[in-house]
Coordinates of C-alpha atoms in Angstrom, one line a residue:
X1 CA -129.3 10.5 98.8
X2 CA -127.2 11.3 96.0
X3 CA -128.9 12.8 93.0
X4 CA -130.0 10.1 90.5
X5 CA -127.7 9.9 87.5
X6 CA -128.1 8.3 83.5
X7 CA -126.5 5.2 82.5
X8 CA -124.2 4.3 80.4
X9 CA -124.6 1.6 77.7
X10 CA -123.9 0.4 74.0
X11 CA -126.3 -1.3 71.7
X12 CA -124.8 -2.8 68.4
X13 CA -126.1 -4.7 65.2
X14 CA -129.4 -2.5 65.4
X15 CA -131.9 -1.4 62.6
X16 CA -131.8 2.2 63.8
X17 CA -134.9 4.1 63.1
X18 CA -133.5 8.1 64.0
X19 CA -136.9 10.1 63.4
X20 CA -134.4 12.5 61.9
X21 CA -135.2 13.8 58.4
X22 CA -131.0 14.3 57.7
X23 CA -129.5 11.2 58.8
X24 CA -126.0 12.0 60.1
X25 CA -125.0 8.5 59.0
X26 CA -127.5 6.1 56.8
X27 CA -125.0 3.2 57.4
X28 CA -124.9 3.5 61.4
X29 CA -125.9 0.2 63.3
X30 CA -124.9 0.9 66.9
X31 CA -125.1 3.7 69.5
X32 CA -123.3 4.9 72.5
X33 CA -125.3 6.0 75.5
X34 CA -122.9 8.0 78.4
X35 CA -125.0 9.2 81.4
X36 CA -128.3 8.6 79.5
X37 CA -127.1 10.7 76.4
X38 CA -126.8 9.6 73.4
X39 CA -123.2 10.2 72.6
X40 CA -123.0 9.4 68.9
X41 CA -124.2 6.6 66.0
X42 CA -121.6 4.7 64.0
X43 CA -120.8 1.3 62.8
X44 CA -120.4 -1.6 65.4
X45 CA -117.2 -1.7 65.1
X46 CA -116.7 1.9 65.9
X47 CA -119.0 2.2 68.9
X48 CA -118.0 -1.5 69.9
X49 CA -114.2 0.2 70.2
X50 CA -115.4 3.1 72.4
X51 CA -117.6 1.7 74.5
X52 CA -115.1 -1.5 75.4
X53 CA -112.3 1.5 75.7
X54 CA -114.3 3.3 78.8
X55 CA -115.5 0.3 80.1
X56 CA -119.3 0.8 79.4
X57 CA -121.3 -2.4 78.5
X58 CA -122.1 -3.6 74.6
X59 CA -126.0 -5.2 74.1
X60 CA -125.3 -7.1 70.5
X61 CA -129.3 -7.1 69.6
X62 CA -128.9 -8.9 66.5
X63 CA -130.8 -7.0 63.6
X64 CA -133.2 -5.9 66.3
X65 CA -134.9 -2.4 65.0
X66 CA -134.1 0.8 68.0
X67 CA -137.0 3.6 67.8
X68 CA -136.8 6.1 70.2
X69 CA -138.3 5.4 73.1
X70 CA -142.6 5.1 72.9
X71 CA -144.6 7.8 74.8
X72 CA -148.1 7.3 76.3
X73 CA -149.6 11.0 75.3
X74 CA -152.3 10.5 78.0
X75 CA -152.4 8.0 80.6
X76 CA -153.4 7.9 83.9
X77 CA -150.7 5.2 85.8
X78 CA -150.8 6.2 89.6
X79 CA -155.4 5.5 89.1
X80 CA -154.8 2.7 87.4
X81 CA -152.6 1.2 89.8
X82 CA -155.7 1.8 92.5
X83 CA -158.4 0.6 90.0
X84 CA -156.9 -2.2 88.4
X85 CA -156.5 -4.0 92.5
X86 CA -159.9 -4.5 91.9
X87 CA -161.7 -7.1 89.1
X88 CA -161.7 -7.1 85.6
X89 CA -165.3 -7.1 84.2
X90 CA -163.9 -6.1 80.9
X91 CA -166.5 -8.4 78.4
X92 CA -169.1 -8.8 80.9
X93 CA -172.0 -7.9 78.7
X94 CA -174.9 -9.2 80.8
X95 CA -176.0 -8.5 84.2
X96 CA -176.2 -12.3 85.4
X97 CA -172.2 -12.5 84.1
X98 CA -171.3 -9.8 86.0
X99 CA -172.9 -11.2 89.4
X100 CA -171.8 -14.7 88.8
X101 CA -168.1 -12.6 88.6
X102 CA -168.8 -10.3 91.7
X103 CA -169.9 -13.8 93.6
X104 CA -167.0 -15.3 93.0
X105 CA -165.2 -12.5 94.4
X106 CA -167.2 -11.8 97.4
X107 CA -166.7 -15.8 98.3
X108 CA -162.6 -15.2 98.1
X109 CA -162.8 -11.6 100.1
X110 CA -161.9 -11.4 103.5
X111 CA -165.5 -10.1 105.9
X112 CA -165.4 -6.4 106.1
X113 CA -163.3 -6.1 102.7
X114 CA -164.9 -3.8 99.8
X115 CA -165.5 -5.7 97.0
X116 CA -163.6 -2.9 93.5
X117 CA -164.1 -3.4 90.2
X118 CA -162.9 -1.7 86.7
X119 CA -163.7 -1.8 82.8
X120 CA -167.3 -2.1 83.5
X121 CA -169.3 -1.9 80.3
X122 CA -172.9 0.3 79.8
X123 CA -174.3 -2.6 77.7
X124 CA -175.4 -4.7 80.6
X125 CA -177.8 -2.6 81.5
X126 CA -179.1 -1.2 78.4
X127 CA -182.6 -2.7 79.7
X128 CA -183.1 -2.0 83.1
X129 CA -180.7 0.5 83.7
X130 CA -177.5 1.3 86.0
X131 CA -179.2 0.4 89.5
X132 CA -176.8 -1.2 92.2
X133 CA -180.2 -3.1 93.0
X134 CA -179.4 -4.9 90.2
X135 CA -175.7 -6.6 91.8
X136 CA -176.9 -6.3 95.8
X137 CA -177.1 -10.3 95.7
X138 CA -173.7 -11.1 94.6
X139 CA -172.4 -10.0 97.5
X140 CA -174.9 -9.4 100.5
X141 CA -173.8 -7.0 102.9
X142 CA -170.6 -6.2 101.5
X143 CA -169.9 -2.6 99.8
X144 CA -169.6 -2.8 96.0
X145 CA -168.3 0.0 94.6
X146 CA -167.4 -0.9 90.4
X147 CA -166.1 1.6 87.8
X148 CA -166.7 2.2 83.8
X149 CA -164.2 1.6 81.2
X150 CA -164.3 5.1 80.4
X151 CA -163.6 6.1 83.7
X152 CA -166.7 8.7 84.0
X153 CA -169.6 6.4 85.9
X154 CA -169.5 4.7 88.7
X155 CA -171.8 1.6 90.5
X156 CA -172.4 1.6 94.0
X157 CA -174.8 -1.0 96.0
X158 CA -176.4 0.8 99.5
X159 CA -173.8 -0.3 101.5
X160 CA -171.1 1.3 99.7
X161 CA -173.7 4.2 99.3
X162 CA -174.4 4.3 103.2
X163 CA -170.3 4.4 104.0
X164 CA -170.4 7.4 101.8
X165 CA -172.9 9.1 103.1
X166 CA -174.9 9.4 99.9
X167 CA -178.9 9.3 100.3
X168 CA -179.8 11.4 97.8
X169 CA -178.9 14.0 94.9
X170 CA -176.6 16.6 95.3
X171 CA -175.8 20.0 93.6
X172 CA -171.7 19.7 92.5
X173 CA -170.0 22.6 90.6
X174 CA -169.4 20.7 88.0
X175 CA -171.8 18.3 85.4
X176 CA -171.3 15.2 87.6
X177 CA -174.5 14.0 89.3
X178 CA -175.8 11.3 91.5
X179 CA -178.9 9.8 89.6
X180 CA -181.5 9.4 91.7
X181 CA -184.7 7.6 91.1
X182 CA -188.4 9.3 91.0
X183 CA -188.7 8.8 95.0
X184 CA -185.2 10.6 95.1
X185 CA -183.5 7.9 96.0
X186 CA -180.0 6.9 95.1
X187 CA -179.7 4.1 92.1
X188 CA -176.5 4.0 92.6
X189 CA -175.3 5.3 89.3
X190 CA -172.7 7.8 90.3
X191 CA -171.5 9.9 87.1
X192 CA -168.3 11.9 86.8
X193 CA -165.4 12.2 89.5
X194 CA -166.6 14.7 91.4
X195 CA -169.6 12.3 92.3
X196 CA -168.4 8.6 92.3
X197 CA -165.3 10.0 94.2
X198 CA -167.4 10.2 97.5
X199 CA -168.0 6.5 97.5
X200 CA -164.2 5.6 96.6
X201 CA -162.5 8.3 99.1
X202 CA -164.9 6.2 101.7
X203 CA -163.6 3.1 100.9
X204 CA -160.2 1.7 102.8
X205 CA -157.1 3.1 101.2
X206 CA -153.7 1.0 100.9
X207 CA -150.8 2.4 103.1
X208 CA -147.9 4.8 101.8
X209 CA -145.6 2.0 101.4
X210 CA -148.0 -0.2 99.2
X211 CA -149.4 3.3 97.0
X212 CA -145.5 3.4 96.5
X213 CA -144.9 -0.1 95.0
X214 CA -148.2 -0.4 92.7
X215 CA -147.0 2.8 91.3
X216 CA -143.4 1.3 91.0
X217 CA -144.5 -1.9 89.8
X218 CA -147.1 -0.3 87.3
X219 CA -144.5 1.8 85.2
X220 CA -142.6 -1.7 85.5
X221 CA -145.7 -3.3 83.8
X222 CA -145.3 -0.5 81.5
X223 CA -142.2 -0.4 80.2
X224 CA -142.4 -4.2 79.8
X225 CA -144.0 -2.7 76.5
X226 CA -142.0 -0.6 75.3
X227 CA -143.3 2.5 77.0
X228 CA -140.5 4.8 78.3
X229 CA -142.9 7.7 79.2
X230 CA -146.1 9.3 78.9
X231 CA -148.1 12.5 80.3
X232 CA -150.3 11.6 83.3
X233 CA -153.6 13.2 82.6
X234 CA -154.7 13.6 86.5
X235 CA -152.0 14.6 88.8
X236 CA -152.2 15.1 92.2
X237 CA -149.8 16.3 94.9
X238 CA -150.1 12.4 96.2
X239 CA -148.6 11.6 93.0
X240 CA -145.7 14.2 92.0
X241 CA -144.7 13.1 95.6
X242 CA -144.7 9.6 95.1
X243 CA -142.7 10.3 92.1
X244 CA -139.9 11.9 93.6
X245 CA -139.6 9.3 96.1
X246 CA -139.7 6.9 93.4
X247 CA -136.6 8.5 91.8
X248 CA -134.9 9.1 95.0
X249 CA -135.0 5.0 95.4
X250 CA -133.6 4.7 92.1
X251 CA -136.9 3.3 91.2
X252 CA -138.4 5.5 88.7
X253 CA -138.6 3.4 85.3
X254 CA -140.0 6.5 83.3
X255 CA -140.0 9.8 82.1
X256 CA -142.5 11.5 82.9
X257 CA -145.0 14.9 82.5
X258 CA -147.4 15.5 85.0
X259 CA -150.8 17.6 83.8
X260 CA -152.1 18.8 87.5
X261 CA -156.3 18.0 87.5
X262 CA -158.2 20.8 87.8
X263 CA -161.6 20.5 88.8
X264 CA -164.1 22.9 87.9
X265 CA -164.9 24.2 91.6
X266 CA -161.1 25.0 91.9
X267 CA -160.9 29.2 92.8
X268 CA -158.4 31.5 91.9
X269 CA -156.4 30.5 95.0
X270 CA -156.0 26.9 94.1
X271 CA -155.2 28.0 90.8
X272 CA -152.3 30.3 92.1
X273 CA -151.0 27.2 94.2
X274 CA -150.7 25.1 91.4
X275 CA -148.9 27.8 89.3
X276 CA -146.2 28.7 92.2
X277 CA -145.5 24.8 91.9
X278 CA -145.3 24.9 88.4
X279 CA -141.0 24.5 88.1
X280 CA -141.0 21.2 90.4
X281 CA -139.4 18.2 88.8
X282 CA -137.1 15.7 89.4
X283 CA -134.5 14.1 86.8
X284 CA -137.2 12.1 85.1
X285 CA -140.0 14.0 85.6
X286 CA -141.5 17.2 85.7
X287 CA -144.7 19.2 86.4
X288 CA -146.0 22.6 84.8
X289 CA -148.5 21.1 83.0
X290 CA -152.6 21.2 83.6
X291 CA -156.0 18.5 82.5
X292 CA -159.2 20.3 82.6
X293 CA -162.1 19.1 81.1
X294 CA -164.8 20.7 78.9
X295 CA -167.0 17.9 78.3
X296 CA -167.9 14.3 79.7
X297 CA -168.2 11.1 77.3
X298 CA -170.9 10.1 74.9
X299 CA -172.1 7.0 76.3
X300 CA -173.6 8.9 78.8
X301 CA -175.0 11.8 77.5
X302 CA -172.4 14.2 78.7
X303 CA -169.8 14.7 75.6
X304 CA -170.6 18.5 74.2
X305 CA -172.3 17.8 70.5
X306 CA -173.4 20.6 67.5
X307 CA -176.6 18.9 68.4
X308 CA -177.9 16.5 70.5
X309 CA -177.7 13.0 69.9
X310 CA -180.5 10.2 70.0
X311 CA -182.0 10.4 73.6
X312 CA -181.7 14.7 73.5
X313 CA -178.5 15.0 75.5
X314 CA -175.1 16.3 74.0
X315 CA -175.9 20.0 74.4
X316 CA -174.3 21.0 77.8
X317 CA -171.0 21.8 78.8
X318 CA -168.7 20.6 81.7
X319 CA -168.7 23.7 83.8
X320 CA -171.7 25.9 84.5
X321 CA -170.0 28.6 83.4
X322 CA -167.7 28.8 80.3
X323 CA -166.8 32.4 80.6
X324 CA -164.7 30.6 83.6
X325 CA -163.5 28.2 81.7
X326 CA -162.0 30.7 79.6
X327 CA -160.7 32.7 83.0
X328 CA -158.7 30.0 84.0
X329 CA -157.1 28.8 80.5
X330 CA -155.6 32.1 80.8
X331 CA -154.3 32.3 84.1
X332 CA -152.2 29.2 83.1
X333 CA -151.4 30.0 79.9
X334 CA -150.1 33.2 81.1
X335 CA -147.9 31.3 83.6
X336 CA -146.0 29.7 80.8
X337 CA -148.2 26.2 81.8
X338 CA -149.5 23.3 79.1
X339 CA -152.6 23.0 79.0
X340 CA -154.9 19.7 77.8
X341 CA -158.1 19.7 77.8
X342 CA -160.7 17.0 77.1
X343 CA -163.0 16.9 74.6
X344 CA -164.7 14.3 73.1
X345 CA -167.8 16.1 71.0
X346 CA -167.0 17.9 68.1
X347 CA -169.3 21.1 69.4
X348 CA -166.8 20.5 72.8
X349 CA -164.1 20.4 70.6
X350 CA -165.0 24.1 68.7
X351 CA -165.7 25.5 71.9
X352 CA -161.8 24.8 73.0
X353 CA -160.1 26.1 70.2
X354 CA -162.1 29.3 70.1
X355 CA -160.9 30.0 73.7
X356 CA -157.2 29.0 72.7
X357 CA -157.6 30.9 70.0
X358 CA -158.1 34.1 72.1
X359 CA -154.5 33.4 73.9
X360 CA -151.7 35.8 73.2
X361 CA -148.5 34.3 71.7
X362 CA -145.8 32.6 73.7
X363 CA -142.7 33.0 71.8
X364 CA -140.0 29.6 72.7
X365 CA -143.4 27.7 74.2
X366 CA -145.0 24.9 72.6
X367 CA -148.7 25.6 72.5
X368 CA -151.6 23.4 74.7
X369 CA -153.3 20.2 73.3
X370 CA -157.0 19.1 72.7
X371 CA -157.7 15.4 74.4
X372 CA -159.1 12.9 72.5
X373 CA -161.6 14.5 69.6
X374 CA -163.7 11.5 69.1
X375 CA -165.9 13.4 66.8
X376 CA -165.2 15.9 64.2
X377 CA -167.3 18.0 61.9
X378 CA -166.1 18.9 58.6
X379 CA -165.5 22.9 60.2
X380 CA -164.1 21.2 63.3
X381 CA -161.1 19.9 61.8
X382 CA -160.6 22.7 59.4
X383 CA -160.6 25.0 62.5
X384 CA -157.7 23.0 63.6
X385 CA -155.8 24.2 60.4
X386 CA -153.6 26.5 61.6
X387 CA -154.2 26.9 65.3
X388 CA -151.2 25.4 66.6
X389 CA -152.9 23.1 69.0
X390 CA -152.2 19.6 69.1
X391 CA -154.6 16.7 68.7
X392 CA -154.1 14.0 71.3
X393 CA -156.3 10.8 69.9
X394 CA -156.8 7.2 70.8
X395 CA -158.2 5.3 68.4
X396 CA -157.6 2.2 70.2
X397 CA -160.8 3.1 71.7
X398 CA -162.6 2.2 68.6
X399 CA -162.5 -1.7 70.1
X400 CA -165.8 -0.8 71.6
X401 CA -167.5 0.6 68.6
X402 CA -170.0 -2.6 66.5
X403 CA -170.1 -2.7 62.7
X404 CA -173.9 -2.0 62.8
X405 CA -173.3 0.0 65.0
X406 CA -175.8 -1.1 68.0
X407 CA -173.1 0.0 70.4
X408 CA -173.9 2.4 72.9
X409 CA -171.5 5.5 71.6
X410 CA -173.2 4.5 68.0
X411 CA -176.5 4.4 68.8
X412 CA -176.3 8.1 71.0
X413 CA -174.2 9.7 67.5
X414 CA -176.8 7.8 64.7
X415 CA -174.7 5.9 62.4
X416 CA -173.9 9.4 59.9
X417 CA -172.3 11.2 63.1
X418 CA -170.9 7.9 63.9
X419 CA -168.6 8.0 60.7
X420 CA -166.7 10.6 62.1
X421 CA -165.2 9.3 65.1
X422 CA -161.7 9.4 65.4
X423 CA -160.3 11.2 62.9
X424 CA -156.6 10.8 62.7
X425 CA -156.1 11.0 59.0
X426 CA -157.5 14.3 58.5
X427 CA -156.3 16.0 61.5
X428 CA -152.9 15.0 60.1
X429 CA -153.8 16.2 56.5
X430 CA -155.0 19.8 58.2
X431 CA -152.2 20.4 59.4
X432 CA -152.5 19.9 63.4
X433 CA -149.4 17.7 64.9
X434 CA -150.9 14.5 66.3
X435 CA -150.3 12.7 68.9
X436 CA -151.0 9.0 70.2
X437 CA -151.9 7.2 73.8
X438 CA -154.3 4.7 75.3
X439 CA -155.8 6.5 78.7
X440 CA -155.2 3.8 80.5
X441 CA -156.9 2.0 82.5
X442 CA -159.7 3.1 80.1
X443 CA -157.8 1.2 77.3
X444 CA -155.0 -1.6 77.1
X445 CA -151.7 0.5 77.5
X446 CA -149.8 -1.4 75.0
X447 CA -148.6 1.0 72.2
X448 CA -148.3 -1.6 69.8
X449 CA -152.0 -2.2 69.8
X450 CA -152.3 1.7 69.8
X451 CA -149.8 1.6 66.6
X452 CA -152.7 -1.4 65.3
X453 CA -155.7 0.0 65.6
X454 CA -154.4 3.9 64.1
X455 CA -153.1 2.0 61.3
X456 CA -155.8 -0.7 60.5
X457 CA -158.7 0.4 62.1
X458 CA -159.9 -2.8 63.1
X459 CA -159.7 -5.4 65.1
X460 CA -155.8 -6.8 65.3
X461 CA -155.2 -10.2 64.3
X462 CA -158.7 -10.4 62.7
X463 CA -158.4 -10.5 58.9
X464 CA -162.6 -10.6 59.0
X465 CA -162.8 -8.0 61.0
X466 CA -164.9 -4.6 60.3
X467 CA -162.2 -1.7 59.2
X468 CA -163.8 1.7 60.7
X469 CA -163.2 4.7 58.2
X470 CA -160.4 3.0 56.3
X471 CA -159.6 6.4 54.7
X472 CA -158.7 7.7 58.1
X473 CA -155.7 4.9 58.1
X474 CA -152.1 6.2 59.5
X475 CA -148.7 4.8 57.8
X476 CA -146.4 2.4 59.6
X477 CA -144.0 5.6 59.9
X478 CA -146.8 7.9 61.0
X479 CA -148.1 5.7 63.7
X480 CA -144.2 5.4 65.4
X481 CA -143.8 9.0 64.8
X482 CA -147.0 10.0 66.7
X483 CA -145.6 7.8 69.8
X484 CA -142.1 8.9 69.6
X485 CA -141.4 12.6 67.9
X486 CA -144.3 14.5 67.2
X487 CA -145.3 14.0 71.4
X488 CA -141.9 15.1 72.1
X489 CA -141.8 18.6 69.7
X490 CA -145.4 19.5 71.2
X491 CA -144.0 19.5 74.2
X492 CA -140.9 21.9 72.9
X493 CA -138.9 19.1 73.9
X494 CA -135.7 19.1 71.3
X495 CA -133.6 16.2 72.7
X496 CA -136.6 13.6 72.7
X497 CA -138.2 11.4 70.0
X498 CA -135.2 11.2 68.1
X499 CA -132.2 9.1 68.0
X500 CA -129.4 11.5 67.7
X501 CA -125.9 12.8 69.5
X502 CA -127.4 15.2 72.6
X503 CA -130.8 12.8 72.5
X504 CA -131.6 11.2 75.8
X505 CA -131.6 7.9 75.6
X506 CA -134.9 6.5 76.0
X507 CA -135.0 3.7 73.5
X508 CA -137.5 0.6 72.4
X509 CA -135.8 -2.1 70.7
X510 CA -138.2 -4.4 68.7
X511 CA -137.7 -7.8 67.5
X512 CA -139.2 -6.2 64.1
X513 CA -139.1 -3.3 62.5
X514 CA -142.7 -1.7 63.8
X515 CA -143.4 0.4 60.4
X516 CA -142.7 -2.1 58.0
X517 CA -144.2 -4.7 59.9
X518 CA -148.3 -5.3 58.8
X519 CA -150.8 -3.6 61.7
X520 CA -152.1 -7.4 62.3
X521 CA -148.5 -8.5 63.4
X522 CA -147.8 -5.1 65.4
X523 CA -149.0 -6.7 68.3
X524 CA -147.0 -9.7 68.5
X525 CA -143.8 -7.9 67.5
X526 CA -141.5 -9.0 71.0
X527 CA -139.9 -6.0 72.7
X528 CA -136.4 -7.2 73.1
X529 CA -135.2 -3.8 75.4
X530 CA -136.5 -0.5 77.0
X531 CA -133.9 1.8 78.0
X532 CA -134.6 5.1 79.6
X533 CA -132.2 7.3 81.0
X534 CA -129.2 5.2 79.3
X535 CA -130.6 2.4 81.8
X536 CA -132.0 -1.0 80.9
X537 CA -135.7 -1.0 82.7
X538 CA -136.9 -4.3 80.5
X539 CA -135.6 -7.2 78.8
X540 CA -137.7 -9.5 76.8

């Protein structure tokens, strides 16, 4: 097949918001887009001229606002598009709701089917515990295998546990575990990937073909909100391959980075594969980038804390051994990889940056990202002052926090510890770029409720709602720029998150202007085009 090529297009009557500090021209209201390059801003009438003299379409959007296009700084598409087949038990606070829900669905599943589902809550079984006991009724017979929100526990009923194989604890490399009850028998409560992976690899996969189109169809879902691209936190070989047959179809819809997963049992020969495929990419996306993780979450006791939280857990690391950790940060730092790692607690968090602060200097390379930094002590974030790393937060994930805070993260921190959950505000005001994503399917991928809850902190649409740490409020500006430019210099990318000549053009046209706009309305704010690559994806 021929190699996949830009397009070319014309937008006119726009609010243009450039990101760029020295507007070429104040006054412009159009662009010009030749091969998916911007080619310059002017008035209509100017680009209107050129664009109708080489025969390249004109999009009149009618005092529409054009932002560079939005990127998701960590998202997780090709999983979500094999979680979210399952069922939605997002809201499902009670046991009896969630097997009135997985009854419903065992009556509409074929015999022999497995019966998925995602966005699980932990507060249905804050009494009795996660035991698949607890759902076996709801669908007799039939494996049940269901998944967290947060994407770190899993549910299994004995079925799903018998096609596994699992019939008891195991020793893994890593801090995941299969809890076990005091006869040593599996619950079912299957925490981190290395664990709950044994009962989803035993479950029926889809074919190639089918992989192929949920993928395609999920970066269609995507860009339906404005998303042009995003950095996918777990890549696989199954998916840069499904990416380049994507684009070879002409059906790649986004730009994309991948971060290869590396799991902590990975040796120095895995490591040296994925470094000799550092350099593969394709037109729209590319690879050289890593995930690893240093902690878990703090729902469950995992996330690494300065001291432990309420039931005693918090104080252990991801990997058994950190001096390893530090071993492999190296080995792909000195291969010119980027490098994100996870961490939620704020003692997780310190542990990170002293190892990245032990790298030597990369001259021309942008320097590696912390994930998500729910927590922060005061000498936490003035540790980030000056260390080049970038902060990768989503506080959209506050939605599951309670003003009295009887949630579950609450109730582990204590409400003081509590109060410093995502810290956005002062990350900024030390000095660290920050950047903005959903890590979906944990969250909703829209960046416009992203853009809401970094800029209200609180419910959107609610005017009674609860604001969490209004002093850690972002601006309108801030909040686009943490979705458009900032991701794109901390990735040492020059023509990206701006509007300018030499810019690709990955656009999101809004039916408002996003930063003047209130944080309640954000969300209702109709995306009237995503481009990427000079091509139309979505149209609203």
């Amino acid at each position: 097949m021929p190699a996949p090529t830009g397009g070319d297009l014309a937008i006119a009557g726009a609010r243009l918001r450039t990101n760029m500090e020295c507007e070429p021209d104040r006054t412009a209201t159009a662009l010009l887009v030749r091969d998916g390059v911007i080619a310059r801003l002017g008035s209509d009438a100017e680009v209107r001229a050129e664009a109708e003299a080489a025969g390249i379409p004109v999009r009149d959007v009618a005092g529409a606002t054009v932002t560079p296009g939005l990127f998701d700084s960590h998202t997780h598409p090709h999983w979500a598009a094999e979680v979210t087949a399952g069922i939605d038990l997002g809201g499902l606070g009670t046991v009896a709701e969630l097997r009135e829900a997985l009854a419903a669905e065992h009556a509409r599943l074929p015999e022999g089917a497995w019966l998925r589902g995602w966005n699980l809550e932990y507060e249905a079984f804050e009494g009795e515990g996660m035991r698949g006991e607890l759902l076996a009724d709801a669908a007799p017979g039939r494996p049940v295998a269901l998944i967290c929100y947060d994407l770190h526990t899993a549910l299994a009923t004995a079925p799903a546990l018998a096609a596994a194989g699992i019939t008891g604890g195991r020793d893994f490399d890593d801090a995941s575990e299969i809890v076990v009850d005091a006869s040593g028998a599996p619950t079912g409560e299957l925490r981190e990937p290395t664990a709950y992976n044994l009962v989803f690899d035993a479950a029926p996969k889809p074919s190639h073909e089918q992989e192929r189109e949920a993928l395609r169809d999920m970066f269609r879902r995507l860009a339906a909100v404005g998303l042009t691209g995003g950095a996918i936190m777990d890549g696989r070989e199954a998916t840069v391959g499904l990416l380049a047959e994507l684009e070879e179809r002409g059906e790649l819809d986004h730009r994309l980075t991948v971060h290869h997963w590396h799991a902590v049992g990975d040796d120095d020969e895995a490591v040296a594969r994925v470094i000799a495929n550092r350099e593969r990419r394709g037109r729209l996306w590319q690879t050289g980038a890593i995930k690893l993780f240093s902690d878990g979450v703090i729902d469950t006791g995992t996330a690494w804390l300065h001291r432990p939280d309420a039931c005693g857990d918090g104080r252990a690391a991801f990997w058994p051994s950190w001096e390893r950790f530090a071993e492999v940060v190296r080995a792909y730092h000195d291969a010119g990889m980027l490098i994100a790692t996870h961490a939620v607690g704020d003692y997780a968090v310190n542990r990170v940056l002293d190892v990245y602060a032990g790298l030597p200097g990369r001259p021309g390379l942008p320097f590696h990202t912390i994930e998500h930094l729910e927590v922060l002590s005061d000498a936490d974030v003035e540790k980030l002052r000056g260390s080049g790393v970038t902060a990768s937060m989503q506080p959209l994930h506050m939605q599951w926090r309670a003003p009295d805070c009887s949630d579950t993260w609450a109730t582990r921190l204590g409400e003081e510890r509590a109060a410093t959950g995502y810290r956005v505000r002062d990350v900024l005001d030390a000095g660290a770029t920050l950047v903005l994503g959903s890590d979906w399917p944990v969250a909703q991928y829209d960046p416009r409720l992203g853009m809401a809850w970094a800029r209200g902190r609180h419910t959107p649409g609610d005017a009674a709602a609860h604001v969490f740490e209004p002093e850690q409020r972002l601006t309108g500006e801030e909040a686009l720029l943490a979705y458009t430019l900032w991701p794109a210099l901390a990735r040492g990318h020059a023509d990206r998150g701006v509007l300018a000549a030499g810019a690709v053009a990955d656009l999101t046209v809004w039916g408002a202007d996003p930063v003047t706009a209130e944080p309640d309305e954000l969300p209702e704010i109709p995306i009237r085009l995503t481009v990427v690559d000079g091509r139309v994806v979505h149209e609203g």
